[in-house]
mmCIF file of N, CA, C and O in Angstrom:
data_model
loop_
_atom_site.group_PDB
_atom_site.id
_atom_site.type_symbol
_atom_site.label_atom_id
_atom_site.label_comp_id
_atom_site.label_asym_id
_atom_site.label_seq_id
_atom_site.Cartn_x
_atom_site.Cartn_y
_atom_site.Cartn_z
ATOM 1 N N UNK A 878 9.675 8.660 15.270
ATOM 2 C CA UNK A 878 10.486 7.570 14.798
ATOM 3 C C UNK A 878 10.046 7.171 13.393
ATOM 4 O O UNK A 878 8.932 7.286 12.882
ATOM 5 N N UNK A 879 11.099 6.709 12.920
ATOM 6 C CA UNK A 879 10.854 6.546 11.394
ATOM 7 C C UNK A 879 11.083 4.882 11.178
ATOM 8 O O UNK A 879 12.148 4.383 11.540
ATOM 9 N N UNK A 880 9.938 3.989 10.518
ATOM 10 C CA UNK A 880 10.139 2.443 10.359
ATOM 11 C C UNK A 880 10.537 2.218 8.845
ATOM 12 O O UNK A 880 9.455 1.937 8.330
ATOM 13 N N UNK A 881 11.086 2.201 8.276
ATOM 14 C CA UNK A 881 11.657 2.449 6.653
ATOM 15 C C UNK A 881 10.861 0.934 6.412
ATOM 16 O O UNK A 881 10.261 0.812 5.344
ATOM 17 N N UNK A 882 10.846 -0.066 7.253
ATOM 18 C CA UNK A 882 10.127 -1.596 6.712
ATOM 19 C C UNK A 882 8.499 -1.064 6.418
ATOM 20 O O UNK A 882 7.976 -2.016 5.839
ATOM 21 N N UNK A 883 7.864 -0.379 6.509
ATOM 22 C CA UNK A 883 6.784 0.110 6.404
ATOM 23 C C UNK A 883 6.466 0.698 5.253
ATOM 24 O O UNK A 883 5.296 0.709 4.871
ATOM 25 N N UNK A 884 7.663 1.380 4.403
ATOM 26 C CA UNK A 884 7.824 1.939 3.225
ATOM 27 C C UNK A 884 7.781 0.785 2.061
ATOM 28 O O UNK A 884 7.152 0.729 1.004
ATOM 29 N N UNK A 885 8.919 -0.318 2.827
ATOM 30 C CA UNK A 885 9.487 -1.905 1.889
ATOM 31 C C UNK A 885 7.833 -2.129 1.569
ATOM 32 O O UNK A 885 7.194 -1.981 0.527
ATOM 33 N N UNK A 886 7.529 -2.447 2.597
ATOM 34 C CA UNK A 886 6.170 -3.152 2.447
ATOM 35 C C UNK A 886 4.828 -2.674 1.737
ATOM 36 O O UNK A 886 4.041 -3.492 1.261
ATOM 37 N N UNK A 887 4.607 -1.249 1.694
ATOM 38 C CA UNK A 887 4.253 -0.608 0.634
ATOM 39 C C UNK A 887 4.555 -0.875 -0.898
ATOM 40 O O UNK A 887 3.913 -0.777 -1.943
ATOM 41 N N UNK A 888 5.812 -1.252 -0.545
ATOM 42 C CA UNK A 888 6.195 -1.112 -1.990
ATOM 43 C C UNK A 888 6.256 -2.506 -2.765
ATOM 44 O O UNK A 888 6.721 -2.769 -3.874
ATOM 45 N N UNK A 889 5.738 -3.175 -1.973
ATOM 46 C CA UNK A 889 5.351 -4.677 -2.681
ATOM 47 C C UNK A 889 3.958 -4.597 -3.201
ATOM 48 O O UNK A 889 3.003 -4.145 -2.569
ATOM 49 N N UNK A 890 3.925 -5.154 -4.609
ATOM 50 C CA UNK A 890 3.346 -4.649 -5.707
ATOM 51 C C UNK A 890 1.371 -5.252 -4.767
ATOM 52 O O UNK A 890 1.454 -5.873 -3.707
ATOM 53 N N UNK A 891 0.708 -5.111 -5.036
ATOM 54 C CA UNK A 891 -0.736 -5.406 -4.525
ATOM 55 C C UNK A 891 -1.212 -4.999 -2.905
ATOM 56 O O UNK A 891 -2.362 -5.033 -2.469
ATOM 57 N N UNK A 892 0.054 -4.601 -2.152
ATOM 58 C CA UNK A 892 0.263 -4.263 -0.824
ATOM 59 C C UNK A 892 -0.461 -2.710 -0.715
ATOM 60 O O UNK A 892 -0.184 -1.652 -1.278
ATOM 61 N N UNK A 893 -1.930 -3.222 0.662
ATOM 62 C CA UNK A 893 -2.499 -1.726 0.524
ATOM 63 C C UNK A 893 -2.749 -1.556 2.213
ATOM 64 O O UNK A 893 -2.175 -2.154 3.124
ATOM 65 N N UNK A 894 -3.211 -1.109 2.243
ATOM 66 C CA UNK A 894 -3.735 -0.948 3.765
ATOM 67 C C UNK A 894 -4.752 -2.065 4.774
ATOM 68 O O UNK A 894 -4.502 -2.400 5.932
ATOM 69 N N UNK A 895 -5.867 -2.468 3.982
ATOM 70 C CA UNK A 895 -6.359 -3.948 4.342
ATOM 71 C C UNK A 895 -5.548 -5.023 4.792
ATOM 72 O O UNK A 895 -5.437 -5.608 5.869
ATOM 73 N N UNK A 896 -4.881 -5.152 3.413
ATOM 74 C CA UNK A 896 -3.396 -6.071 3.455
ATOM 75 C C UNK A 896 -2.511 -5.761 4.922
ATOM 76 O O UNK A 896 -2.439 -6.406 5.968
ATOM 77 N N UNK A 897 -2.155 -5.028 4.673
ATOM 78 C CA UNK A 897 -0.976 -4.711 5.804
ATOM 79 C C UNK A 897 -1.605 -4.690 7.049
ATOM 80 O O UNK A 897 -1.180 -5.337 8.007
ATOM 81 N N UNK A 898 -2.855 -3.795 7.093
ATOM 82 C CA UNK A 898 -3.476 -3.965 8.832
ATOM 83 C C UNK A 898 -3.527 -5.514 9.128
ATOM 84 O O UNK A 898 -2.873 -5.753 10.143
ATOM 85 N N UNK A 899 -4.233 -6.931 8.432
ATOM 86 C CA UNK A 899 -4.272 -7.604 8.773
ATOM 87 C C UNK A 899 -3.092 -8.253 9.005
ATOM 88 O O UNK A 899 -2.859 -8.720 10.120
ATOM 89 N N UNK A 900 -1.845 -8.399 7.548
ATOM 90 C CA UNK A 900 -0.883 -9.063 8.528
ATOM 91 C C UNK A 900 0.033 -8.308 9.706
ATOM 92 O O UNK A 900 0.938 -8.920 10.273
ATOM 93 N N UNK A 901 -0.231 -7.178 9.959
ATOM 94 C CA UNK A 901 0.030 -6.839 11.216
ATOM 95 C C UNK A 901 -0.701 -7.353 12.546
ATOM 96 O O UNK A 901 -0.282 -7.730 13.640
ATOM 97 N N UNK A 902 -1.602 -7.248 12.147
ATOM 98 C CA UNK A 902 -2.507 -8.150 13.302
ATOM 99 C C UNK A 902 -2.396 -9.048 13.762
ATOM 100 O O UNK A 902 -2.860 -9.338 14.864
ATOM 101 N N UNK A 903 -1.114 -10.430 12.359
ATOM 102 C CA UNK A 903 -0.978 -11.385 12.587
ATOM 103 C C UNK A 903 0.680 -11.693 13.115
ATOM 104 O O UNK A 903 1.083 -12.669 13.748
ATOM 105 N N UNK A 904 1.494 -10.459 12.600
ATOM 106 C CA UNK A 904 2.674 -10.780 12.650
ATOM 107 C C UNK A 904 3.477 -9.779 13.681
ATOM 108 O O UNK A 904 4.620 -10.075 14.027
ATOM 109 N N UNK A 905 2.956 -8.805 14.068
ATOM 110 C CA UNK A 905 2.796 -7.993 14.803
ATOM 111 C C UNK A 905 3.940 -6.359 14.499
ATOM 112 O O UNK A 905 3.733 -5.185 14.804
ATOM 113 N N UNK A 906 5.034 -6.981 13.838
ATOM 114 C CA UNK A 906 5.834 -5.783 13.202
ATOM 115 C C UNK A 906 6.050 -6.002 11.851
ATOM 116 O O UNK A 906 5.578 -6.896 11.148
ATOM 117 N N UNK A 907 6.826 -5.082 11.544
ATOM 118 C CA UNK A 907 6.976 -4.895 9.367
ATOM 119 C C UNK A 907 8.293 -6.347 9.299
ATOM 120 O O UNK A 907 8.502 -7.099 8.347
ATOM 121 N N UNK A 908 8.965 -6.333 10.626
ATOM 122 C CA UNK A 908 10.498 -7.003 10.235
ATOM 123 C C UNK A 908 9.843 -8.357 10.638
ATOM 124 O O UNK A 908 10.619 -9.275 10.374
ATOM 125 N N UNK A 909 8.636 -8.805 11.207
ATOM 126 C CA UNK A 909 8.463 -9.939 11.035
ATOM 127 C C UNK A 909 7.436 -10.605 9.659
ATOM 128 O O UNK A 909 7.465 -11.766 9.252
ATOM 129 N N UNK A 910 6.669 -9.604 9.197
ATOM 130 C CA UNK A 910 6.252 -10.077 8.489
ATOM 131 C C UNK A 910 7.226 -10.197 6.918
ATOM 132 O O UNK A 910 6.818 -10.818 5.937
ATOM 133 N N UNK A 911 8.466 -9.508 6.977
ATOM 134 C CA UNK A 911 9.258 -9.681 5.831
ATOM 135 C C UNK A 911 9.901 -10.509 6.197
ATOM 136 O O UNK A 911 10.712 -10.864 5.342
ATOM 137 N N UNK A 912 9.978 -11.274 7.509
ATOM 138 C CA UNK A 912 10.500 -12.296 7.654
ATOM 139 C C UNK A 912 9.799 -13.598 7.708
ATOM 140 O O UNK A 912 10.564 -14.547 7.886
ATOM 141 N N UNK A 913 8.690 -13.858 7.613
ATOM 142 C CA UNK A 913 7.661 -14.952 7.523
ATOM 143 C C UNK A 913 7.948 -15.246 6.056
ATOM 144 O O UNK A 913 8.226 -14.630 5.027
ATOM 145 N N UNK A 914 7.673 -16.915 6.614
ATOM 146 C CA UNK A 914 7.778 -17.618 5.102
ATOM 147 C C UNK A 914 6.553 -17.526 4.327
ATOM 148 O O UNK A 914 5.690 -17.035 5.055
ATOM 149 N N UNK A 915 6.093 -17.785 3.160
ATOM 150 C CA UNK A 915 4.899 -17.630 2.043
ATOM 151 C C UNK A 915 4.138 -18.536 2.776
ATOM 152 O O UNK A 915 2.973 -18.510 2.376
ATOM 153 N N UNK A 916 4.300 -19.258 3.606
ATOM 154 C CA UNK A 916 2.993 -20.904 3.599
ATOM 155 C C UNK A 916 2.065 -19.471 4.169
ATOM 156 O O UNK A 916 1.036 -18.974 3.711
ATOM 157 N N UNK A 917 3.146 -18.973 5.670
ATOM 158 C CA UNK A 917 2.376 -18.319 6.555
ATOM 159 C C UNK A 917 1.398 -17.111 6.107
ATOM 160 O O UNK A 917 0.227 -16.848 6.379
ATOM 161 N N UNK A 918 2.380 -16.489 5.303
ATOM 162 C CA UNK A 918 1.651 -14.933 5.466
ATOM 163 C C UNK A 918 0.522 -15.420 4.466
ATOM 164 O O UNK A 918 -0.427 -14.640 4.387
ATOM 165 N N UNK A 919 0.430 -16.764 3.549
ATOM 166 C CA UNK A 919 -0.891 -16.632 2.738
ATOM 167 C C UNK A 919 -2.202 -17.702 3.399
ATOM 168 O O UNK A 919 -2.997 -18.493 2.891
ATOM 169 N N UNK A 920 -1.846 -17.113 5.112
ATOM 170 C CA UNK A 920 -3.024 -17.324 5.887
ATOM 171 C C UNK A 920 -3.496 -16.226 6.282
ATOM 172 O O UNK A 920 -4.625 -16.323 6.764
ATOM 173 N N UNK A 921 -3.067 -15.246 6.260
ATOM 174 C CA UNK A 921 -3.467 -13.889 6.391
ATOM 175 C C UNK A 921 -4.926 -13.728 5.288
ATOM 176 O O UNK A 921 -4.825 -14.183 4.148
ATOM 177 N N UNK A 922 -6.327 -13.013 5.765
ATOM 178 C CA UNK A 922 -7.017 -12.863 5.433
ATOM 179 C C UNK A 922 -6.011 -11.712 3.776
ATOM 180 O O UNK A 922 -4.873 -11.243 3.787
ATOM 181 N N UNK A 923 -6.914 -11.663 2.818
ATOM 182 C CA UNK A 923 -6.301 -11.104 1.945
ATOM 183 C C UNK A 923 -5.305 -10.971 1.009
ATOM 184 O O UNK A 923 -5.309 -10.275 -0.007
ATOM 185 N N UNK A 924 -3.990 -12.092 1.671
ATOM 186 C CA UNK A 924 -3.014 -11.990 1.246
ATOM 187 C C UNK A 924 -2.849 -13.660 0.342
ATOM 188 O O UNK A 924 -3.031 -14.582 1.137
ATOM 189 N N UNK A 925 -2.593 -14.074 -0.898
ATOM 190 C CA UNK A 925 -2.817 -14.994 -1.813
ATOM 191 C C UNK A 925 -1.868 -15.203 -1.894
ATOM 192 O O UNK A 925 -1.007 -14.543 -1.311
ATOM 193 N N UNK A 926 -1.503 -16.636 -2.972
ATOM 194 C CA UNK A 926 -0.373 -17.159 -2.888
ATOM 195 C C UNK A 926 0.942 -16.159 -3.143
ATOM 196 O O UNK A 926 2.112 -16.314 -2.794
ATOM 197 N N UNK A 927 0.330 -15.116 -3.857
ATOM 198 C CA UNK A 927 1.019 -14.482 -5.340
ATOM 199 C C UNK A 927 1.701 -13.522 -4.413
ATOM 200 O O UNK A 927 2.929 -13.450 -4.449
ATOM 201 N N UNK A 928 0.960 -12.726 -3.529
ATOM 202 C CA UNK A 928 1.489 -11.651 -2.877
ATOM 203 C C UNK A 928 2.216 -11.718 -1.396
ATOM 204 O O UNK A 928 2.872 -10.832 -0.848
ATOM 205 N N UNK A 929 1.877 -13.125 -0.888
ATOM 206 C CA UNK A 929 2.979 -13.915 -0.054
ATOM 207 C C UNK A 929 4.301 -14.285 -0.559
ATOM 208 O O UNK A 929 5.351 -14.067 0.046
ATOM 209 N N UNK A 930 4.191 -14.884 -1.756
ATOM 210 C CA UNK A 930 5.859 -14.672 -2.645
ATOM 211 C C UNK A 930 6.431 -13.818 -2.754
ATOM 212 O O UNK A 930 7.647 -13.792 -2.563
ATOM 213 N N UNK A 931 5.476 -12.482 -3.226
ATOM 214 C CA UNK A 931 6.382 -11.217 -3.309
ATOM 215 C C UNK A 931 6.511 -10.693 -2.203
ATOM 216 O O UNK A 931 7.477 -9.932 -2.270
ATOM 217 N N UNK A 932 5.867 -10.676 -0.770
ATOM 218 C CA UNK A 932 6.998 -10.346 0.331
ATOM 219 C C UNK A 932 7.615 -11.221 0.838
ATOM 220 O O UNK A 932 7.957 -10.831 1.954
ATOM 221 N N UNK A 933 7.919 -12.088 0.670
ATOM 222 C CA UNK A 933 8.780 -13.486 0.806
ATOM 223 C C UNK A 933 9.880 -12.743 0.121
ATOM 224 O O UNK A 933 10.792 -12.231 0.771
ATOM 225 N N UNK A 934 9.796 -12.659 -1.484
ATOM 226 C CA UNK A 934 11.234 -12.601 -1.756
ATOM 227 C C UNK A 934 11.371 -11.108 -1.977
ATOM 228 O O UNK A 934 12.083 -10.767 -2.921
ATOM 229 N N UNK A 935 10.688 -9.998 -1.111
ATOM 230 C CA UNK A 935 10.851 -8.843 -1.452
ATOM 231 C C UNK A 935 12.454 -8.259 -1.424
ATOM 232 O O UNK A 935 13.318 -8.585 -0.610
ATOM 233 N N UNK A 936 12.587 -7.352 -2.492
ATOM 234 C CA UNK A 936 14.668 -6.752 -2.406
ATOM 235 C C UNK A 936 13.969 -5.276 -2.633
ATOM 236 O O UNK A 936 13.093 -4.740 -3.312
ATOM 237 N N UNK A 937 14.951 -4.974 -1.604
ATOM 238 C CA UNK A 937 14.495 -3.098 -1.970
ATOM 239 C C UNK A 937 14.938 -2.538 -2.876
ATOM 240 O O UNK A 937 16.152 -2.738 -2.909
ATOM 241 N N UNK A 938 14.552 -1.816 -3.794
ATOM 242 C CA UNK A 938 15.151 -0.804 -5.232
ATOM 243 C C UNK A 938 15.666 0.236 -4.904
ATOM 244 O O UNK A 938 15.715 0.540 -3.712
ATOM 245 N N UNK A 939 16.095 0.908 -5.715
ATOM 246 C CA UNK A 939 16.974 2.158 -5.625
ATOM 247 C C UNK A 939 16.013 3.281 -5.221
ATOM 248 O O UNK A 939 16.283 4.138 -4.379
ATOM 249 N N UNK A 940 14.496 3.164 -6.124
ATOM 250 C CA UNK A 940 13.674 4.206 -5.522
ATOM 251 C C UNK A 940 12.972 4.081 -4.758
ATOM 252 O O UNK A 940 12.244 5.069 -4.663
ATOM 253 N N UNK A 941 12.686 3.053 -3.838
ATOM 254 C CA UNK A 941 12.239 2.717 -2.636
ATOM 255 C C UNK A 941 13.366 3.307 -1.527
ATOM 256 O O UNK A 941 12.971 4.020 -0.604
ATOM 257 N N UNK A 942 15.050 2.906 -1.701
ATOM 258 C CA UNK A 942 15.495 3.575 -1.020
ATOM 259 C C UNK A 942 15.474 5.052 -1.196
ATOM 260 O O UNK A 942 15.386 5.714 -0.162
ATOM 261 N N UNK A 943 15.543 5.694 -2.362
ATOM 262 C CA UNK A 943 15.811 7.140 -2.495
ATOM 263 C C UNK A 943 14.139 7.947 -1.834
ATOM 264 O O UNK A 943 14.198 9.149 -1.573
ATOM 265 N N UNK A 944 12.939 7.294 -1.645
ATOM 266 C CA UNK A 944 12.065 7.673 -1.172
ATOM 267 C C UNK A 944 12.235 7.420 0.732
ATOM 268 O O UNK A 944 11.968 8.184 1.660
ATOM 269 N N UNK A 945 12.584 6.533 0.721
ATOM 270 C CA UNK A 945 13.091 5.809 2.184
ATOM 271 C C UNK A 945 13.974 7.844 3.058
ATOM 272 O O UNK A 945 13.498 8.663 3.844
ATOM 273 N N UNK A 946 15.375 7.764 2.274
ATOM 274 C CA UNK A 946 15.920 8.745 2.110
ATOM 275 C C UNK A 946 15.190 9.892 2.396
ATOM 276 O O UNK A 946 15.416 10.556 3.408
ATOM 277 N N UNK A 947 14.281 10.196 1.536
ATOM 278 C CA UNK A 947 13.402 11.499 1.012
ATOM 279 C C UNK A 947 12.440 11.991 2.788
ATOM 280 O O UNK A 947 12.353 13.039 3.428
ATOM 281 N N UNK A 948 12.092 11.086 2.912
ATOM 282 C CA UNK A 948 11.178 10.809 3.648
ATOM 283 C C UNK A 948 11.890 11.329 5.779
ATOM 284 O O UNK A 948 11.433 11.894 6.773
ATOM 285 N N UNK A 949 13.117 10.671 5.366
ATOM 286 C CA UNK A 949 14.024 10.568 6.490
ATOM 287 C C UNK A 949 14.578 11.831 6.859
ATOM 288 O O UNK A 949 14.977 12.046 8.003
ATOM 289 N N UNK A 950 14.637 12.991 5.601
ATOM 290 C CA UNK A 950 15.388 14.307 5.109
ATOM 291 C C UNK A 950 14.439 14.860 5.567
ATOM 292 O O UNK A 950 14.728 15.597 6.509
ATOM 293 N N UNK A 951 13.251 14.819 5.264
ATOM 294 C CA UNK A 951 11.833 15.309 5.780
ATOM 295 C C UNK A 951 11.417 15.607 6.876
ATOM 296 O O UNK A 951 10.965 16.709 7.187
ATOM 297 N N UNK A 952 11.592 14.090 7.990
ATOM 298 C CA UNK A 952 11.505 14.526 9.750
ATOM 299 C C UNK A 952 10.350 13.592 9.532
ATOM 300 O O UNK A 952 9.595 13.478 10.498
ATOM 301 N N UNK A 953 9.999 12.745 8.210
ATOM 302 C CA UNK A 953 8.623 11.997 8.628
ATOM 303 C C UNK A 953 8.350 10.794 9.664
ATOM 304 O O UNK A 953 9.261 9.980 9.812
ATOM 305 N N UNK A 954 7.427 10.667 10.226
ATOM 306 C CA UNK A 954 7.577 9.707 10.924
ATOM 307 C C UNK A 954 6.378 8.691 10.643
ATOM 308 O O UNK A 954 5.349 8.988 10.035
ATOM 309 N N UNK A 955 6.716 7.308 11.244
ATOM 310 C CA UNK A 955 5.926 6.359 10.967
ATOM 311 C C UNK A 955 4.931 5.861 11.934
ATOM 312 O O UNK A 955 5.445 5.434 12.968
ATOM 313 N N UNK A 956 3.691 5.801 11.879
ATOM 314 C CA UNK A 956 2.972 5.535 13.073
ATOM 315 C C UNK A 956 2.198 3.702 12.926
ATOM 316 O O UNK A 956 1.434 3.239 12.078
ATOM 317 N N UNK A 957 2.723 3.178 13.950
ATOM 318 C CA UNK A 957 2.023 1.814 13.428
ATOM 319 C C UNK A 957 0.551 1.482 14.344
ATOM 320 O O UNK A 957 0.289 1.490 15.546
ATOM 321 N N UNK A 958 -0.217 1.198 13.121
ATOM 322 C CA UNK A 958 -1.785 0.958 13.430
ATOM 323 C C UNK A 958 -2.092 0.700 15.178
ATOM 324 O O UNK A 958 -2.761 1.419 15.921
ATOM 325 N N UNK A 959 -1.469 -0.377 15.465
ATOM 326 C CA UNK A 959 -1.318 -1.293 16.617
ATOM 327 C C UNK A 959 -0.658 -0.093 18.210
ATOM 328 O O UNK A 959 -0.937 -0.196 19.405
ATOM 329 N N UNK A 960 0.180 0.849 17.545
ATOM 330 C CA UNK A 960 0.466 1.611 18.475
ATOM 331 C C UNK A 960 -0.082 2.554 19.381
ATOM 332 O O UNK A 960 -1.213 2.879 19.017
ATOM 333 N N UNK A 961 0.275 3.101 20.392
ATOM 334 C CA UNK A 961 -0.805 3.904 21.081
ATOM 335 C C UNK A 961 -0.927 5.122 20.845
ATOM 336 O O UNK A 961 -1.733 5.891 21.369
ATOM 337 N N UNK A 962 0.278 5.478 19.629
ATOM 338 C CA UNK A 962 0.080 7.070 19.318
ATOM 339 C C UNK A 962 -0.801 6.973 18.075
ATOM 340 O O UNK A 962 -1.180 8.043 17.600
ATOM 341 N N UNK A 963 -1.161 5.892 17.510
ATOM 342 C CA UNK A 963 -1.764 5.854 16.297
ATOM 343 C C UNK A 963 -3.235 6.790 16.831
ATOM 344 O O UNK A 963 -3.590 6.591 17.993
ATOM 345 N N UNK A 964 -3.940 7.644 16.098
ATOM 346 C CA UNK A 964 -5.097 7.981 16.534
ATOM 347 C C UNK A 964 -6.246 7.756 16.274
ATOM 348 O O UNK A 964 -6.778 8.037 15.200
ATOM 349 N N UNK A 965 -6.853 7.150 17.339
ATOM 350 C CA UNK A 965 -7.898 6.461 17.953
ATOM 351 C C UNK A 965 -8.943 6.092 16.298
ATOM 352 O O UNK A 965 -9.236 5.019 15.770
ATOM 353 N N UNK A 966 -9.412 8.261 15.709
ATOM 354 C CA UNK A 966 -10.301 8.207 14.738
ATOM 355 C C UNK A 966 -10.089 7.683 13.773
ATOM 356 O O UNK A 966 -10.984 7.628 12.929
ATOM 357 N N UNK A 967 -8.618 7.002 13.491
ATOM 358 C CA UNK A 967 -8.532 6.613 12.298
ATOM 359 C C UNK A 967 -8.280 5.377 12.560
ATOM 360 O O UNK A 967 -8.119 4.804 11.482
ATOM 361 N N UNK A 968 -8.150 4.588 13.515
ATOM 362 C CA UNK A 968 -8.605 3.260 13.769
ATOM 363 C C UNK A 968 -9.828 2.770 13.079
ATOM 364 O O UNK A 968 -9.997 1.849 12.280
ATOM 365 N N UNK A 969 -10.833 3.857 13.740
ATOM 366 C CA UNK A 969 -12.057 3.460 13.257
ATOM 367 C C UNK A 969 -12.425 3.349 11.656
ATOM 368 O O UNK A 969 -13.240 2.543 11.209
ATOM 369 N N UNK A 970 -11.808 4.138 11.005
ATOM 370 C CA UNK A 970 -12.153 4.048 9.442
ATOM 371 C C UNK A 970 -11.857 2.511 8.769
ATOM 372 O O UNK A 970 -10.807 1.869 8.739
ATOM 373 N N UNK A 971 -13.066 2.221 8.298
ATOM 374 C CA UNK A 971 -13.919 0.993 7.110
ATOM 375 C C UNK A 971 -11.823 1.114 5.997
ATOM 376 O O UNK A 971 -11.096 1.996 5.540
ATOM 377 N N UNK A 972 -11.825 -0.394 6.127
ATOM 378 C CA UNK A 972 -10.515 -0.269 5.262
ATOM 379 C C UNK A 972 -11.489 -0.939 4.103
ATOM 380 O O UNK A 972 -12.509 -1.491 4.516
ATOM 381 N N UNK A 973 -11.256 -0.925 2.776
ATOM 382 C CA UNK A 973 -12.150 -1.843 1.591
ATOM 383 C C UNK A 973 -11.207 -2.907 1.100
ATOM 384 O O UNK A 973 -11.576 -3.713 0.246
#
């Protein structure tokens, strides 16, 4: 299965893997945390006023979709941290 909100959220500018594991932790999918207002998501360990605005008012671009696209043409699929196909060893890896 392919989550294209996983791509959006990438593509918000300071958005890395730290970032995203935690507000997943807090929000539990990609469509809720693009749906949380700024007070919230800048209670998220990591995430500041600045980069709660920008997924607050995140709009997808043309090359976010044409990668979205790319990706979909591909057969890629999306695995979320929290899931049970995610694998185990890479749970374990130190995020910085």
């Amino acid at each position: 299965m392919f989550n294209e909100l996983f791509v959006d959220l990438f593509a918000v500018p300071r958005m890395n893997e730290t970032r995203l594991k935690n507000l997943l932790a807090r929000f539990d999918t990609p469509e809720r945390i693009l749906g949380a207002p700024p007070a919230e998501l800048a209670t998220v360990k990591g995430v500041d006023a600045e980069l709660a605005g920008a997924i607050a008012s995140y709009q997808r671009t043309s090359e976010t979709d044409r990668r979205i696209r790319a990706a979909q043409s591909a057969g890629v699929a999306t695995l979320c941290f929290s899931g049970a196909d995610f694998p185990a060893n890479l749970k374990e890896l130190e995020h910085m």
